[in-house]
Tab-separated table of C-alpha atoms in Angstrom:
chain	number	residue	atom	x	y	z
K	1	MET	CA	133.303	-65.352	-71.242
K	2	GLU	CA	135.763	-63.576	-73.211
K	3	ALA	CA	134.879	-62.934	-76.882
K	4	GLY	CA	137.911	-64.741	-78.200
K	5	THR	CA	136.862	-67.991	-76.521
K	6	LEU	CA	133.272	-68.163	-77.793
K	7	GLU	CA	132.744	-70.882	-80.194
K	8	ILE	CA	129.695	-70.931	-82.307
K	9	GLY	CA	128.160	-74.149	-83.562
K	10	VAL	CA	130.019	-76.372	-81.077
K	11	PRO	CA	127.771	-78.945	-79.587
K	12	GLY	CA	126.888	-78.488	-75.860
K	13	MET	CA	124.223	-79.454	-73.227
K	14	SER	CA	120.716	-78.361	-74.022
K	15	ALA	CA	118.506	-76.449	-71.660
K	16	TYR	CA	116.517	-79.590	-70.877
K	17	GLU	CA	119.817	-81.392	-70.090
K	18	LEU	CA	120.850	-78.690	-67.730
K	19	TYR	CA	117.339	-78.811	-66.082
K	20	ILE	CA	117.653	-82.568	-65.578
K	21	ARG	CA	121.178	-82.231	-64.202
K	22	HIS	CA	119.879	-79.821	-61.576
K	23	ASN	CA	116.459	-81.734	-61.118
K	24	PRO	CA	117.362	-85.380	-61.509
K	25	ASP	CA	114.105	-86.548	-59.905
K	26	SER	CA	111.908	-84.600	-62.298
K	27	GLN	CA	109.585	-86.763	-64.414
K	28	LEU	CA	109.221	-84.033	-67.158
K	29	THR	CA	110.025	-85.170	-70.629
K	30	GLU	CA	111.939	-82.942	-72.977
K	31	GLU	CA	108.725	-82.200	-74.917
K	32	GLU	CA	106.818	-81.383	-71.695
K	33	TYR	CA	109.734	-79.163	-70.595
K	34	ALA	CA	109.628	-77.377	-73.996
K	35	GLU	CA	105.891	-76.828	-73.572
K	36	SER	CA	106.008	-75.698	-69.931
K	37	PRO	CA	106.814	-72.028	-70.730
K	38	ILE	CA	103.950	-71.899	-73.087
K	39	GLN	CA	101.595	-73.346	-70.587
K	40	ALA	CA	102.967	-71.105	-67.849
K	41	ALA	CA	102.388	-68.184	-70.152
K	42	GLY	CA	98.852	-69.365	-70.820
K	43	VAL	CA	98.264	-69.849	-67.132
K	44	ALA	CA	99.571	-66.380	-66.393
K	45	LEU	CA	97.520	-64.958	-69.195
K	46	ALA	CA	94.491	-66.739	-67.854
K	47	MET	CA	95.294	-65.449	-64.376
K	48	VAL	CA	95.602	-61.952	-65.777
K	49	GLU	CA	92.291	-62.258	-67.517
K	50	GLN	CA	90.753	-63.689	-64.347
K	51	LEU	CA	92.236	-60.828	-62.307
K	52	GLU	CA	90.789	-58.392	-64.896
K	53	GLU	CA	87.397	-60.107	-64.631
K	54	THR	CA	87.673	-60.110	-60.816
K	55	GLU	CA	88.491	-56.439	-60.969
K	56	VAL	CA	85.441	-55.742	-63.099
K	57	SER	CA	83.346	-57.930	-60.812
K	58	VAL	CA	84.781	-56.023	-57.822
K	59	LYS	CA	83.924	-52.694	-59.584
K	60	GLN	CA	80.499	-53.886	-60.461
K	61	ALA	CA	79.937	-55.206	-56.972
K	62	GLU	CA	81.044	-51.873	-55.603
K	63	GLN	CA	78.695	-49.978	-57.926
K	64	LEU	CA	75.877	-52.308	-56.703
K	65	ARG	CA	76.898	-51.779	-53.166
K	66	VAL	CA	76.859	-47.923	-53.746
K	67	GLN	CA	73.459	-48.195	-55.462
K	68	SER	CA	72.162	-50.441	-52.632
K	69	GLU	CA	73.474	-47.993	-50.098
K	70	GLN	CA	71.785	-45.183	-51.889
K	71	GLY	CA	68.645	-47.190	-52.180
K	72	ARG	CA	68.893	-47.993	-48.337
K	73	GLU	CA	69.332	-44.306	-47.574
K	74	ALA	CA	66.406	-43.405	-49.858
K	75	SER	CA	64.370	-46.148	-48.140
K	76	GLU	CA	65.453	-44.859	-44.698
K	77	GLN	CA	64.496	-41.370	-45.696
K	78	ALA	CA	61.099	-42.596	-46.976
K	79	ARG	CA	60.711	-44.627	-43.750
K	80	ALA	CA	61.615	-41.542	-41.637
K	81	THR	CA	59.171	-39.436	-43.713
K	82	ALA	CA	56.502	-42.043	-43.274
K	83	GLU	CA	57.155	-42.239	-39.588
K	84	GLN	CA	56.970	-38.534	-39.175
K	85	ALA	CA	53.695	-38.608	-41.103
K	86	ARG	CA	52.477	-41.418	-38.780
K	87	ILE	CA	53.451	-39.350	-35.678
K	88	THR	CA	51.694	-36.289	-37.062
K	89	ALA	CA	48.654	-38.374	-37.929
K	90	GLU	CA	48.715	-39.970	-34.411
K	91	GLN	CA	48.953	-36.487	-32.847
K	92	GLN	CA	46.034	-35.312	-34.970
K	93	ARG	CA	44.153	-38.436	-34.008
K	94	VAL	CA	44.781	-37.857	-30.269
K	95	LEU	CA	43.754	-34.186	-30.705
K	96	ALA	CA	40.636	-35.228	-32.575
K	97	GLU	CA	39.851	-37.834	-29.808
K	98	GLN	CA	40.322	-35.104	-27.174
K	99	THR	CA	38.049	-32.756	-29.083
K	100	ARG	CA	35.495	-35.555	-29.452
K	101	ALA	CA	35.637	-36.267	-25.777
K	102	VAL	CA	35.227	-32.634	-24.874
K	103	ASN	CA	32.336	-32.378	-27.331
K	104	GLU	CA	30.706	-35.598	-26.060
K	105	SER	CA	31.072	-34.241	-22.433
K	106	ALA	CA	29.470	-30.930	-23.543
K	107	ARG	CA	26.714	-32.959	-25.280
K	108	GLN	CA	26.103	-35.002	-22.242
K	109	LYS	CA	25.836	-31.963	-20.044
K	110	ALA	CA	23.573	-30.227	-22.543
K	111	GLU	CA	21.414	-33.346	-22.630
K	112	ALA	CA	21.242	-33.475	-18.924
K	113	GLY	CA	20.393	-29.798	-18.789
K	114	ARG	CA	17.722	-30.401	-21.518
K	115	GLN	CA	16.278	-33.337	-19.592
K	116	ALA	CA	16.303	-31.343	-16.298
K	117	ALA	CA	14.610	-28.406	-18.176
K	118	GLU	CA	12.071	-30.787	-19.691
K	119	THR	CA	11.362	-32.267	-16.237
K	120	LYS	CA	11.019	-28.782	-14.763
K	121	ARG	CA	8.763	-27.830	-17.721
K	122	GLU	CA	6.646	-30.856	-17.082
K	123	GLU	CA	6.482	-30.117	-13.397
K	124	ASN	CA	5.636	-26.440	-14.066
K	125	THR	CA	3.023	-27.494	-16.526
K	126	ALA	CA	1.538	-29.953	-14.066
K	127	GLU	CA	1.661	-27.330	-11.293
K	128	ALA	CA	0.146	-24.718	-13.646
K	129	ILE	CA	-2.717	-27.140	-14.440
K	130	ARG	CA	-3.210	-27.841	-10.707
K	131	ASN	CA	-3.148	-24.175	-9.933
K	132	SER	CA	-5.529	-23.478	-12.678
K	133	GLU	CA	-7.868	-26.181	-11.470
K	134	GLU	CA	-7.525	-24.963	-7.935
K	135	ALA	CA	-8.131	-21.411	-9.010
K	136	THR	CA	-11.149	-22.511	-11.073
K	137	ARG	CA	-12.576	-24.517	-8.057
K	138	LYS	CA	-11.983	-21.588	-5.691
K	139	ALA	CA	-13.573	-19.231	-8.142
K	140	GLU	CA	-16.571	-21.575	-8.494
K	141	ASP	CA	-16.767	-21.914	-4.740
K	142	GLU	CA	-16.452	-18.195	-4.243
K	143	ALA	CA	-19.184	-17.637	-6.892
K	144	ALA	CA	-21.440	-20.145	-5.174
K	145	ARG	CA	-20.707	-18.539	-1.734
K	146	VAL	CA	-21.432	-15.140	-3.103
K	147	ARG	CA	-24.701	-16.347	-4.587
K	148	THR	CA	-25.597	-18.026	-1.389
K	149	LEU	CA	-24.920	-14.885	0.741
K	150	ALA	CA	-26.718	-12.711	-1.792
K	151	ASP	CA	-29.717	-15.072	-1.499
K	152	ASN	CA	-29.401	-14.901	2.331
K	153	PRO	CA	-28.395	-11.362	3.155
K	154	PRO	CA	-27.927	-10.135	6.814
K	155	LYS	CA	-31.292	-9.671	8.490
K	156	ILE	CA	-32.572	-8.158	11.720
K	157	VAL	CA	-33.879	-10.436	14.406
K	158	GLU	CA	-35.564	-9.532	17.713
K	159	VAL	CA	-34.070	-10.910	20.925
K	160	ASN	CA	-35.834	-9.933	24.157
K	161	GLY	CA	-37.495	-7.040	22.518
K	162	MET	CA	-34.217	-5.675	21.100
K	163	ALA	CA	-33.106	-5.807	17.350
K	164	TYR	CA	-29.853	-7.599	16.481
K	165	TRP	CA	-28.092	-8.431	13.187
K	166	ALA	CA	-28.163	-12.065	12.136
K	167	PHE	CA	-25.774	-13.443	9.578
K	168	TYR	CA	-26.136	-16.544	7.467
K	169	ASP	CA	-23.636	-19.261	8.342
K	170	LEU	CA	-22.384	-21.172	5.274
K	171	GLU	CA	-21.370	-24.153	7.313
K	172	THR	CA	-24.524	-24.659	9.228
K	173	GLN	CA	-26.679	-23.047	6.442
K	174	GLN	CA	-28.615	-21.195	9.145
K	175	TYR	CA	-28.723	-17.657	10.438
K	176	VAL	CA	-26.690	-16.858	13.539
K	177	THR	CA	-27.558	-13.917	15.679
K	178	SER	CA	-24.648	-11.616	16.319
K	179	PRO	CA	-24.107	-9.361	19.290
K	180	HIS	CA	-24.344	-6.291	17.105
K	181	ARG	CA	-27.502	-4.107	17.644
K	182	ALA	CA	-29.505	-3.347	14.510
K	183	ASP	CA	-31.657	-0.586	15.813
K	184	ASP	CA	-28.996	2.146	15.619
K	185	GLY	CA	-29.416	2.963	11.895
K	186	THR	CA	-26.368	0.935	10.699
K	187	ILE	CA	-25.983	0.744	6.907
K	188	VAL	CA	-25.299	-2.700	5.473
K	189	GLN	CA	-22.914	-2.742	2.495
K	190	GLN	CA	-22.199	-6.036	0.593
K	191	VAL	CA	-18.548	-6.007	-0.587
K	192	GLU	CA	-17.669	-8.126	-3.556
K	193	GLY	CA	-14.286	-9.411	-4.628
K	194	SER	CA	-11.452	-11.318	-2.952
K	195	ALA	CA	-8.973	-8.485	-2.783
K	196	VAL	CA	-10.512	-5.528	-0.969
K	197	SER	CA	-9.467	-2.077	0.045
K	198	LEU	CA	-11.892	-0.081	2.235
K	199	ASP	CA	-12.335	3.405	3.493
K	200	ILE	CA	-14.410	2.738	6.674
K	201	LYS	CA	-17.354	5.030	7.417
K	202	GLY	CA	-19.037	5.319	10.761
K	203	GLY	CA	-22.418	3.487	11.100
K	204	THR	CA	-21.811	1.005	8.313
K	205	MET	CA	-21.530	-2.735	8.316
K	206	TYR	CA	-19.171	-4.130	5.630
K	207	VAL	CA	-20.090	-7.841	4.769
K	208	CYS	CA	-17.182	-9.381	2.767
K	209	GLY	CA	-16.820	-12.918	1.443
K	210	GLU	CA	-13.675	-14.960	1.473
K	211	LEU	CA	-10.712	-12.598	1.106
K	212	THR	CA	-7.231	-13.169	-0.089
K	213	SER	CA	-6.267	-9.651	1.007
K	214	LEU	CA	-7.870	-6.907	3.120
K	215	THR	CA	-6.645	-3.383	3.224
K	216	ILE	CA	-8.119	-0.709	5.525
K	217	ALA	CA	-7.047	2.451	3.676
K	218	SER	CA	-8.688	4.883	6.008
K	219	VAL	CA	-10.996	5.002	9.099
K	220	GLU	CA	-13.452	7.749	9.861
K	221	ASN	CA	-13.246	8.867	13.508
K	222	SER	CA	-16.992	8.515	14.202
K	223	THR	CA	-19.105	8.023	17.293
K	224	LYS	CA	-21.212	5.566	15.288
K	225	PRO	CA	-19.765	1.949	15.242
K	226	SER	CA	-18.696	0.254	12.077
K	227	ILE	CA	-18.474	-3.530	11.570
K	228	LEU	CA	-16.458	-5.389	9.072
K	229	ARG	CA	-17.022	-9.182	8.547
K	230	PHE	CA	-14.825	-11.458	6.232
K	231	THR	CA	-13.689	-15.020	5.869
K	232	SER	CA	-10.106	-16.193	5.759
K	233	GLY	CA	-10.021	-19.312	3.487
K	234	THR	CA	-7.559	-22.127	2.992
K	235	THR	CA	-4.956	-19.348	2.252
K	236	ALA	CA	-4.912	-16.854	5.022
K	237	THR	CA	-6.060	-13.335	4.331
K	238	GLN	CA	-3.233	-10.809	3.911
K	239	PHE	CA	-4.298	-7.970	6.224
K	240	SER	CA	-2.884	-4.454	6.185
K	241	TYR	CA	-4.076	-1.055	7.436
K	242	SER	CA	-3.063	2.596	7.576
K	243	GLU	CA	-0.459	3.735	10.167
K	244	ASN	CA	-2.866	5.904	12.096
K	245	PHE	CA	-5.333	3.013	12.605
K	246	ASN	CA	-5.100	1.510	16.086
K	247	ILE	CA	-6.326	-2.102	16.201
K	248	THR	CA	-6.304	-4.610	18.949
K	249	GLY	CA	-7.042	-8.338	19.090
K	250	TRP	CA	-6.081	-10.323	16.057
K	251	THR	CA	-3.951	-8.542	13.400
K	252	LYS	CA	-2.860	-11.649	11.454
K	253	PRO	CA	-5.858	-13.748	10.176
K	254	GLU	CA	-5.406	-17.473	10.091
K	255	GLU	CA	-6.750	-20.038	7.608
K	256	ASN	CA	-10.424	-21.114	7.518
K	257	ARG	CA	-11.788	-18.607	10.127
K	258	ASN	CA	-14.469	-15.988	10.021
K	259	TYR	CA	-13.519	-12.643	11.437
K	260	THR	CA	-15.315	-9.501	12.734
K	261	ILE	CA	-13.637	-6.123	13.090
K	262	CYS	CA	-15.543	-3.617	15.301
K	263	ILE	CA	-14.559	0.004	14.874
K	264	LEU	CA	-15.450	3.061	16.993
K	265	PHE	CA	-13.806	6.402	17.421
K	266	GLY	CA	-11.266	5.557	14.743
K	267	ALA	CA	-9.942	2.418	16.573
K	268	GLY	CA	-10.802	-1.238	16.068
K	269	ASN	CA	-10.820	-4.668	17.482
K	270	MET	CA	-10.675	-7.952	15.511
K	271	THR	CA	-12.182	-11.172	16.808
K	272	TYR	CA	-12.946	-14.458	15.181
K	273	ASP	CA	-16.108	-16.639	15.396
K	274	GLU	CA	-15.845	-19.631	17.723
């Protein structure tokens, strides 16, 4: 519009009339049309405020999310720490259980050893008691035998006008005449003890009791005969002699037999009583 054609104060169509011309179907009144910009501005302002509030809410929500994430990470770290502590505790428990099992096995072995030792001790004690009782019985029997032989020493009996030695037999409780002559000046020597070592002299009769061991340490080479009598009891007599002593007959006494060793010219012969 050119400046020269503008007329001020000339009546024309109002804005509402122009609106109606272009929107003939609109139901807005002129008053409503006049208030629409204000309402629109209010709506826009409200939307702006709502957007601002939404932005604040979004920021707060993000802060809460960040805080929650930090809390989750802290919780996860705490959980991982607790899990590691649990694993360590479980390892220690397993190790402690293994140690306990080893100690229990050692204890059971020690207990079995103790019981075995106790059983052995009881057996040894019982055996020692039996041995002691047996030794006491043997000692009493030996003492009784020695007393009996002392009360009944070897004696000389006459057979067909010739003198022979007779020995007391403990089983029959009678004298038994031996084949050994007594008129040749033989010396009779009673030998005491159960473990005997002898130096054999010619012309001597050695009368021993029940022997556990007999050692002939030396033998005199004599023209006079020597006689050695002994009993091998429930435990056979351990017999030994010098290397230069020649002996025939029995050289290993048996249990529960009476033996006679005849020695002449340094050599001997062992027989047992039938």
